Each structure stands twice: as structure tokens, then as C-alpha cells.
Amino acid sequence: MKKSNVDINALIDSMTLKEKVGQLVQFTSHFFIKSNESLTGPAEQMGVAPEDLYTVGSVIGFSEAKDMIGIQDKHLKEDPHKIPLMFMMDVIHGYRTIYPILLGLCGSFDPELVKECSRMAAKEASASGVQVTFTPMVDYVRDIRWGRVMESCGEDPYLASIMGAAQVEAIQGGDISSPEHLAACVKHFAAYGGAEAGRDYNTVDASERALREYYFPAYKACVDAGVKMLMPSFNSLNGVPSTANKWLMQNVLRDEWGFDGLVISDWGAVHELCIHGVAENHRQASEMAFSNGCHIDMMAGAYYHNLEKLVKDGKISEEAINDAVRRVLELKKELGLFEDPYHNASPEKENSLALCDAHRAIALRAAEESSVLLKNDGVLPFSTDHKKIALIGPFAQAKEIIGPWSCHGKSEESTTVEEGVKNLLPNSDIISVTACSFIWNDTDTSGFEEAINAAKNADAVILCLGEPENYSGEGNCRTDPSLPGVQSKLANQIAKVNKNTAALIFSGRPLVLTDINDSVPAIMQMWFPGTEGGSAAANLLFGKANPCGKVVMSFPKSVGQCPIYYNHYSTGRPKKAKYENEYKPFRSNYIDCGNLPLYSFGHGLSYSNFVYESLTLDKDTFKEGEELTVSVTIYNDSEYAGKEVVQLYLQDLVASAARPVQSLIAFEKVEFAPHERKVVTFKIVEPMLRFYDAYCNFISEEGKFTVSCGRADALLHTTEFTLKK
Ligand code: BGC
């Protein structure tokens, strides 16, 4: 870290109350770009006086390095204290070079790859002038209707904790003054992903047990990884909006977890306390949020208008304001902004890094390792000798595959499936037919005939299907998350005329694929794969890359199964999996659908054939302080070199509170040569067996457990052991 000699306490002493409050206010860059003239638009509506802008502490969003430098220069001229602005942005899955959405990337089960992607994004963003990113988003999710599942790490709290912490470590890099790194902000605390009915911003009601067991671990892991900032969620949690939720923000976050960093509201969330109906006006909302430890008001303008008066009226102490300002200034100091207010950003660096070869190569590998081969009835990989290839569907030539929250990524800079296949097979005859749209209520099938003819004449058919980018992401929820429009119909008709057909699915969520699952011989889930998506698709389809991604959010058979997740508690009347397709009266099941998902958490095929030969334990009983070694033997019974994610699941058979039927407790991604056999070992220690008992104490209990390998809904070997106290 660069040594800064700025004396923060002396600086605070020299500031007026108005100037201090300004440090707790965040506005968008548009406010600053206009600040020479009188302010217009949202700034004017918010009643912001142009002459006050110099007091403001931070900025959200801007286009490029030169804008940031321009705003910072102007600000430093006007601010008598020369306190640099801090620039923040949502750098979610890449900056200019876009890697797959997190819901896909986490399915790589490769924390090092996630780190590589985060480092690359941090580097590009920092060169452009970003100093803080609103990442990672680690909201626990179970409902595919919610549009923001695409940003999340999926339905397993253990995996999400590892992936969340990996992002924090890579983004911050141990020294945020380094031009390669940024400060990270974990969000959205808490349980934003539990929105009722999968509708964004909706109410969340969750028991303390559910919060501690499923929703909290990933936020806590980010706090433990040293994340500098945290953002409360928009939703109310058990009746109280997070921004003003004392139990959440004080008792849990600060007192229990010891978080000592900076808290920033979500966009306009202080204002929304009034809409939630817990505050009468901005004055009360500001008092509630600030007293709850929300230091910065993002874009509500509530602190700007009210904090000073609240101090003067004795409602908030000036010491509390000083404490919040100190945190803001300390972060600026740690970023090295007092010495270099640009954090080494420059248009030259920005241009040389954006989409450079090294970054494109990372994006390609990430897209290959995130895609999931859901199904393969022997058609994939396609032979590279195929001469005539038909690409059919609305994603055949679509550039819009980078996904929502793509920051400064541009669709036109991505490779399409058509480009990917053409680059890989320059001598083949490739025909693309869009055939239909991906709009949810479009019924037009007039393009089918051309597509069917193309399919009939092709050696191989690639169906390029999915939902448009703006069907997921913030505010974009669906009650019917199946393939929109007539795409399922198209797929079924095509698969009838050409058996050598594989479908690629582009989407921001697991879609309900039941309609095409039986008819289409092979299905590859691409998610929104980013800049190199088309090349990754081609490499995977034609065997230049071997699929190894796994599902991290279950694909339901029907939306009526939502919320559906593998690690649910047992009921008193479960239905046995062998009756999956039969209705059983007085059992926990449905008349018209099975209980299992179509594709469960942990599922993902390979061109290799991984045979799980055995799972053994070195002892069947162990105590606190001891280790239990689990050995899993796997054989690659194929000619393909490949990678397998070896997953270890645990079930606590009898405990004082209901336990999940399975929980992932360890995993390792292992590389195999053709016909290679490997023994993968895991250690189980007592803390891995702890859970929240009936009183929410985190303890382990003596008794029997099972340990299994395989995937969540298809355990291949299971063995029992006992924990003795
Ligand atoms: C989102 C946050 C985001 C913020 C700033 C909000 O609408 O909920 O995730 O960080 O905007 O862009």
C-alpha cells in the first residue's frame, strides 16, 4: 500500500457540517457533467444546488477514463479541501471484455477461474477510472422466475461462499491502492433473492434458521474475506426493510460478524423507506437509515437535504457523522486517491486493456467451462468432417449474448454462434435460419418451413434458442420461464426431421425445458456466455473443448415446482424417488408433476465417461479434533481427456432440528487423461458437521451421518459414519 500522509482527523476537523454530509452523498456522473450550468433533469428534480456539488463524496457510473478524469479535475479545483471523489460502478461479469454471467461461471466449480475473471474485470475497470465495484452479488436463490438469479452464485450456500470470497480476494487483491485492483462491495444484504413469487423487490419473509443456514453464509464469507463495503437490499425482511433493519445491520452484521467497513444504500433505497411505509418522509428515512449504519445515500438525495438539519436538531450526533465521514475518507486514503485521484486510470491504458488477446482468452475459457451439457444421446461432439451445417433459431446470428449487467461490454464485440462455427470450420457449408423470434407472446411460425428444409439437408443441426437478454436482470421476472414464443415448437419439428440435432440454450436463468427435453437429442446450456460465447459454443459442439460445467441452480420440470432446490429439509411424508412419475396419495407430491427437477444442482455431462468406482472412509467413527478421510476412486472410461467436478454431499441422519436431505460439503475439479484412474481425497472435520439447532446455536451433535459422492439427485456411492462426542 502507498503511504499516505493525509491526517484524516485533521481533515474532518477542518470541514463544515455541510461538507461532511456531502461525503455521505452519492450522485450519478450526469450531475457533474452538467455542473457548470444550472442543473437539469433528475438533479434539478432532486433540488440539488450546482454550488453544492463540490461537497459530494462519490459518483456512480460514467463512460470512460476521460470522463472520470474530467469530473475529478473539475472537482479538485472547486473543493477547497482537495478531497478526491470516489468513483463506483457495477462491474458484474466483466468490464469491456465480458465473461459468463455468474450463475454460469460458478458452475465451473473453479474458484481460480472465477478469480482470474474478477482480476481481469478489475484491471480493465480500474484503467477506466472505476475505484469501487458493486460486486459480488451473493444473494441466495431458489426461484427461477426472479430475473436477478443470473447475477447470483446459485442455490448452494457453501459454493456461493467460496465463489463470493474468491471474487472479493481477486478484486481487492490485498492492496486496493494498486492500479490493478478495486474496492469491492458485497450485496444485497440480506435475502434479496428470497423475493416472494420470484418478483423483484418483493417482500421476503424468512425464518432466522433459513437466513442463517441458507441466505447469510455467502455474505459472511465476503465479510471474512475483508470486503470493504456492503450494500443492504431493497426488500423488507420479516417486515422491516433492510436499509432500516436494526437486527440485520447492527446485531448480525456489526456485532456478530464484526463488519467494520462502509455501508452504502442501494439506488434510492433511503427514499424507498417512505414507499415501504416505514418512514413518513425523507427526514425520517434519513434518520432511520443513518442511525442503522447506512453511511452513504446512493441517489435518493435524502441525506443531502436532511442530515445537516438532523444534526442541528439533535437527532443525530456530529460524532456519528464524523465516524461515517472517517470511513469514507479512510477508504479514499486506502485507495491512494489523495496521492493519485485517478488511481492510475488513463485513456491509453483503458484502450490497451479492453478486449486484449489475453482477456479474450480468459473469457473464452470461462465460457467453455461454464457451459453445461445437460443431455447427450450420443450426437455430440459433432464430427468436424460434417460438410453441411444448419444453424437454426433466433440466437444463430445474435450478438446479444453477453447478458444483462454487462457494464461497458458491447454486443457488437461478441462472437456469434455463426461466427464461431465458421471460424472453426472454414471449409464447411454453413447456413443460418432465424426461423422465429424469442419474444414471449410471438406466435409467428412462418419461418419454420425454410428452417425445416435447411435441417433436412444438413449433416448436423445446431438449434440456437433461448430468451432475450432483457428477460433477466434487474426488474425482469417471468411467470412462465420456458423458451419464449414458438421456439419449443420449432425445436420439436426440427428434431423430427434430423436426428443429428443439438440445442444451445442462451438464458439468464434455468428455463423450463421439459417441452423439448424428450425430442432434442442433445442440449447445451450456454447461459449468457459473454464476449467469446460463439467461439466457446463451436469449440464445445465440435469437441475442441470438453464440457465440464455443472448446474448450480436446479432446472424445474414445471414452474409450479418453484421454489425448487436440492438441499431442502426432509418432510414427514417424502415421496421416494423411484415413484417420481407416479402420484402417491397423502405424500408430499403433485398430481401432475414429479418432485425432482429436470436437471438438478451438480448435474453436467462430459464427453469423457467418468465412472465412480468407490467411496471409502478411513474410519467409521471420529471425534472433535480428528480427521476423517474420504477417498473417491474415479475412472475415465473414454478416449477423451476431461475435467470432472467431484462433489461430496453430507446428510445428518438424526439431529435436534430438521436437516437438509443433502448438503454439499466439499468439491474438487480434477483433470483426467483418457483412461486415467484417480483417487480424490477429502477431509471431514467436526466443524463441517455443525448446524443451527432448535435455538439457532451453531453446534454439532453426536450421531450418524452419511457421506456421498455424485450429484445432488443422483448419489453414486453413500457410506455412513458416526461423530462421537
Ligand atoms: C441495484 C444494485 C446496483 C445499483 C447501482 C440497483 O438498482 O439493485 O445491484 O448496484 O442499482 O447500479
PDB file of N, CA and C in Angstrom, residues 1 55-56 59 70 73 94 115 118 123 127 172 176 184 201 224 272 406 408 446 450 457 480 506 631 654-655 665:
ATOM      1  N   MET A   1       0.842  -1.200   0.000  1.00  0.00           N
ATOM      2  CA  MET A   1       0.000   0.000   0.000  1.00  0.00           C
ATOM      3  C   MET A   1       0.879   1.253   0.000  1.00  0.00           C
ATOM      4  N   THR A  55     -19.139  19.404  -2.648  1.00  0.00           N
ATOM      5  CA  THR A  55     -19.103  18.727  -1.338  1.00  0.00           C
ATOM      6  C   THR A  55     -19.301  17.217  -1.468  1.00  0.00           C
ATOM      7  N   VAL A  56     -19.851  16.794  -2.607  1.00  0.00           N
ATOM      8  CA  VAL A  56     -20.260  15.386  -2.757  1.00  0.00           C
ATOM      9  C   VAL A  56     -19.051  14.446  -2.707  1.00  0.00           C
ATOM     10  N   VAL A  59     -19.301   9.178  -6.804  1.00  0.00           N
ATOM     11  CA  VAL A  59     -20.017   9.234  -8.079  1.00  0.00           C
ATOM     12  C   VAL A  59     -20.326   7.812  -8.521  1.00  0.00           C
ATOM     13  N   GLY A  70     -11.987  14.124 -16.225  1.00  0.00           N
ATOM     14  CA  GLY A  70     -12.576  15.466 -16.365  1.00  0.00           C
ATOM     15  C   GLY A  70     -13.369  15.845 -15.121  1.00  0.00           C
ATOM     16  N   ASP A  73     -10.921  16.348 -12.132  1.00  0.00           N
ATOM     17  CA  ASP A  73     -10.127  17.584 -12.247  1.00  0.00           C
ATOM     18  C   ASP A  73     -10.946  18.797 -11.833  1.00  0.00           C
ATOM     19  N   GLY A  94     -17.483  -8.723 -15.887  1.00  0.00           N
ATOM     20  CA  GLY A  94     -16.592  -8.176 -16.896  1.00  0.00           C
ATOM     21  C   GLY A  94     -16.815  -6.680 -17.013  1.00  0.00           C
ATOM     22  N   LYS A 115     -11.538 -16.179  -9.987  1.00  0.00           N
ATOM     23  CA  LYS A 115     -10.581 -15.124  -9.603  1.00  0.00           C
ATOM     24  C   LYS A 115      -9.938 -14.494 -10.833  1.00  0.00           C
ATOM     25  N   SER A 118     -12.380 -12.136 -12.306  1.00  0.00           N
ATOM     26  CA  SER A 118     -12.545 -10.925 -11.477  1.00  0.00           C
ATOM     27  C   SER A 118     -11.328 -10.014 -11.596  1.00  0.00           C
ATOM     28  N   LYS A 123      -8.934  -5.023 -13.490  1.00  0.00           N
ATOM     29  CA  LYS A 123      -7.863  -4.356 -14.237  1.00  0.00           C
ATOM     30  C   LYS A 123      -8.435  -3.406 -15.295  1.00  0.00           C
ATOM     31  N   ALA A 127      -8.450   0.759 -15.042  1.00  0.00           N
ATOM     32  CA  ALA A 127      -7.812   1.577 -16.085  1.00  0.00           C
ATOM     33  C   ALA A 127      -8.774   2.636 -16.612  1.00  0.00           C
ATOM     34  N   GLN A 172      -9.975  -7.095  -4.819  1.00  0.00           N
ATOM     35  CA  GLN A 172      -9.233  -6.204  -3.912  1.00  0.00           C
ATOM     36  C   GLN A 172      -7.735  -6.509  -3.894  1.00  0.00           C
ATOM     37  N   ILE A 176      -5.684  -2.256  -2.353  1.00  0.00           N
ATOM     38  CA  ILE A 176      -6.582  -1.563  -3.295  1.00  0.00           C
ATOM     39  C   ILE A 176      -5.982  -0.276  -3.844  1.00  0.00           C
ATOM     40  N   ALA A 184     -14.236  -3.724  -3.220  1.00  0.00           N
ATOM     41  CA  ALA A 184     -15.451  -4.475  -3.561  1.00  0.00           C
ATOM     42  C   ALA A 184     -16.564  -4.125  -2.583  1.00  0.00           C
ATOM     43  N   TYR A 201     -37.924  -7.076  -6.033  1.00  0.00           N
ATOM     44  CA  TYR A 201     -38.167  -6.086  -4.975  1.00  0.00           C
ATOM     45  C   TYR A 201     -39.250  -6.522  -3.998  1.00  0.00           C
ATOM     46  N   ASP A 224     -15.721 -11.968   5.860  1.00  0.00           N
ATOM     47  CA  ASP A 224     -14.499 -12.605   6.370  1.00  0.00           C
ATOM     48  C   ASP A 224     -13.334 -12.447   5.389  1.00  0.00           C
ATOM     49  N   GLU A 272     -36.991   4.913  -0.619  1.00  0.00           N
ATOM     50  CA  GLU A 272     -37.987   3.835  -0.651  1.00  0.00           C
ATOM     51  C   GLU A 272     -38.474   3.433   0.742  1.00  0.00           C
ATOM     52  N   SER A 406     -23.806  -6.021 -18.275  1.00  0.00           N
ATOM     53  CA  SER A 406     -22.535  -6.219 -18.967  1.00  0.00           C
ATOM     54  C   SER A 406     -21.662  -4.980 -18.935  1.00  0.00           C
ATOM     55  N   HIS A 408     -19.540  -2.072 -19.521  1.00  0.00           N
ATOM     56  CA  HIS A 408     -19.253  -1.394 -20.786  1.00  0.00           C
ATOM     57  C   HIS A 408     -19.000  -2.376 -21.928  1.00  0.00           C
ATOM     58  N   SER A 446     -44.131 -18.579 -39.486  1.00  0.00           N
ATOM     59  CA  SER A 446     -43.959 -18.552 -40.940  1.00  0.00           C
ATOM     60  C   SER A 446     -42.524 -18.881 -41.380  1.00  0.00           C
ATOM     61  N   GLU A 450     -38.659 -22.832 -44.046  1.00  0.00           N
ATOM     62  CA  GLU A 450     -37.275 -22.652 -44.504  1.00  0.00           C
ATOM     63  C   GLU A 450     -36.312 -23.401 -43.562  1.00  0.00           C
ATOM     64  N   ASN A 457     -31.586 -30.993 -45.090  1.00  0.00           N
ATOM     65  CA  ASN A 457     -30.417 -31.101 -45.974  1.00  0.00           C
ATOM     66  C   ASN A 457     -29.079 -31.034 -45.254  1.00  0.00           C
ATOM     67  N   ASP A 480     -43.629 -17.415 -16.634  1.00  0.00           N
ATOM     68  CA  ASP A 480     -43.517 -18.625 -17.452  1.00  0.00           C
ATOM     69  C   ASP A 480     -42.104 -18.691 -18.030  1.00  0.00           C
ATOM     70  N   PHE A 506     -29.424 -20.160 -24.648  1.00  0.00           N
ATOM     71  CA  PHE A 506     -28.882 -18.914 -24.090  1.00  0.00           C
ATOM     72  C   PHE A 506     -29.934 -18.331 -23.144  1.00  0.00           C
ATOM     73  N   SER A 631     -12.152 -41.192   0.483  1.00  0.00           N
ATOM     74  CA  SER A 631     -11.454 -41.408  -0.791  1.00  0.00           C
ATOM     75  C   SER A 631     -12.459 -41.825  -1.862  1.00  0.00           C
ATOM     76  N   VAL A 654     -29.888 -37.907  12.044  1.00  0.00           N
ATOM     77  CA  VAL A 654     -30.784 -37.543  13.154  1.00  0.00           C
ATOM     78  C   VAL A 654     -30.171 -36.349  13.877  1.00  0.00           C
ATOM     79  N   ALA A 655     -30.948 -35.282  14.018  1.00  0.00           N
ATOM     80  CA  ALA A 655     -30.440 -34.095  14.708  1.00  0.00           C
ATOM     81  C   ALA A 655     -31.613 -33.457  15.453  1.00  0.00           C
ATOM     82  N   ILE A 665     -20.548 -30.445   0.877  1.00  0.00           N
ATOM     83  CA  ILE A 665     -19.575 -30.017   1.893  1.00  0.00           C
ATOM     84  C   ILE A 665     -18.163 -29.872   1.320  1.00  0.00           C
TER      85      ILE A 665
END
